Coordinates of C-alpha atoms in Angstrom, one line a residue:
E612 CA 14.0 23.2 34.5
L613 CA 17.9 23.8 35.4
Y614 CA 17.7 20.7 37.7
R615 CA 16.3 18.4 34.9
T616 CA 19.1 19.6 32.7
L617 CA 21.6 19.2 35.2
K618 CA 19.6 15.9 36.4
L619 CA 20.2 17.1 40.0
G620 CA 17.7 17.0 42.8
P621 CA 14.5 15.2 42.2
Y622 CA 15.8 14.4 38.8
A623 CA 18.6 12.8 40.0
Y624 CA 17.3 9.5 38.9
L625 CA 17.9 10.3 35.3
R626 CA 22.1 9.9 36.0
S627 CA 21.4 6.4 36.5
W628 CA 20.5 3.4 33.7
T629 CA 18.5 0.3 35.5
P630 CA 16.8 -2.2 33.7
S631 CA 13.5 -1.0 35.0
R632 CA 14.4 2.6 33.3
I633 CA 15.6 1.4 30.2
W634 CA 12.5 -0.6 30.2
D635 CA 9.9 2.2 31.2
E636 CA 11.5 4.7 28.5
Y637 CA 12.0 1.8 25.8
S638 CA 9.6 -0.5 26.2
T639 CA 7.8 0.5 22.9
A640 CA 11.2 0.5 20.8
I641 CA 12.0 -2.7 22.1
L642 CA 9.1 -4.4 21.0
I643 CA 9.0 -2.6 18.2
A644 CA 12.3 -3.9 17.4
L645 CA 11.7 -7.3 18.6
A646 CA 8.6 -7.8 16.6
A647 CA 10.6 -6.7 13.6
A648 CA 13.0 -9.7 14.0
A649 CA 10.5 -12.2 14.9
A650 CA 9.0 -10.8 11.4
F651 CA 12.2 -11.1 9.6
V652 CA 12.9 -14.4 10.9
L653 CA 9.3 -15.7 9.8
H654 CA 9.9 -14.2 6.1
S655 CA 13.3 -15.8 6.1
F656 CA 11.7 -19.1 6.8
R657 CA 8.9 -18.9 4.8
A658 CA 11.2 -17.7 1.8
Q659 CA 13.4 -20.9 2.4
H660 CA 10.4 -23.2 2.1
L661 CA 9.0 -21.3 -1.0
V662 CA 12.5 -21.7 -2.7
R663 CA 12.5 -25.6 -1.9
V664 CA 8.6 -26.2 -3.3
R665 CA 9.1 -24.2 -6.2
T666 CA 12.8 -25.6 -6.9
K667 CA 11.2 -29.4 -6.8
Q668 CA 8.5 -28.2 -9.1
L669 CA 11.0 -27.2 -11.5
Q670 CA 13.3 -30.0 -11.4
D671 CA 9.8 -32.2 -11.7
A672 CA 9.0 -30.1 -14.8
M673 CA 12.4 -30.7 -16.1
E674 CA 12.6 -34.3 -15.6
E675 CA 8.7 -34.6 -17.6
Q676 CA 10.3 -32.2 -20.4
E677 CA 13.3 -34.6 -20.7
A678 CA 11.3 -37.2 -20.8
L679 CA 8.9 -35.9 -23.6
S680 CA 12.2 -35.1 -25.3
K681 CA 13.7 -38.4 -25.1
A682 CA 9.7 -40.1 -26.4
L683 CA 9.8 -37.5 -29.5
N684 CA 13.2 -38.6 -30.6
A685 CA 12.2 -42.0 -30.5
L686 CA 9.1 -41.5 -32.2
T687 CA 10.9 -39.6 -34.8
K688 CA 13.6 -41.9 -35.3
R689 CA 10.7 -44.3 -35.9
Y690 CA 9.2 -42.5 -38.3
E691 CA 12.4 -41.8 -40.3
A692 CA 13.1 -45.7 -40.2
S693 CA 9.2 -46.2 -41.7
K694 CA 9.8 -43.3 -44.3
R695 CA 12.7 -45.1 -45.3
A696 CA 11.4 -48.6 -45.5
Y697 CA 8.3 -47.3 -47.3
S698 CA 10.5 -45.0 -49.8
V699 CA 12.5 -48.5 -50.7
A700 CA 9.4 -50.7 -51.4

């Protein structure tokens, strides 16, 4: 146990950090971190897509509401004009 703590003798390899040793010891953590990063990127793309789609839907709905409002105003004006014409006659 002393050799392991001091990293001497058969445990001298514990002093050096090589890419293969890092992979051997931390491969699970590295893979989890990469998976989390990939999930975050995919989520970001999906969220941006949903925002674009819903923004387009909202713009279409607003345009439709504006067209209906203009039509209602035109009908109201025609109604008022016909009401005035009828009251005069």
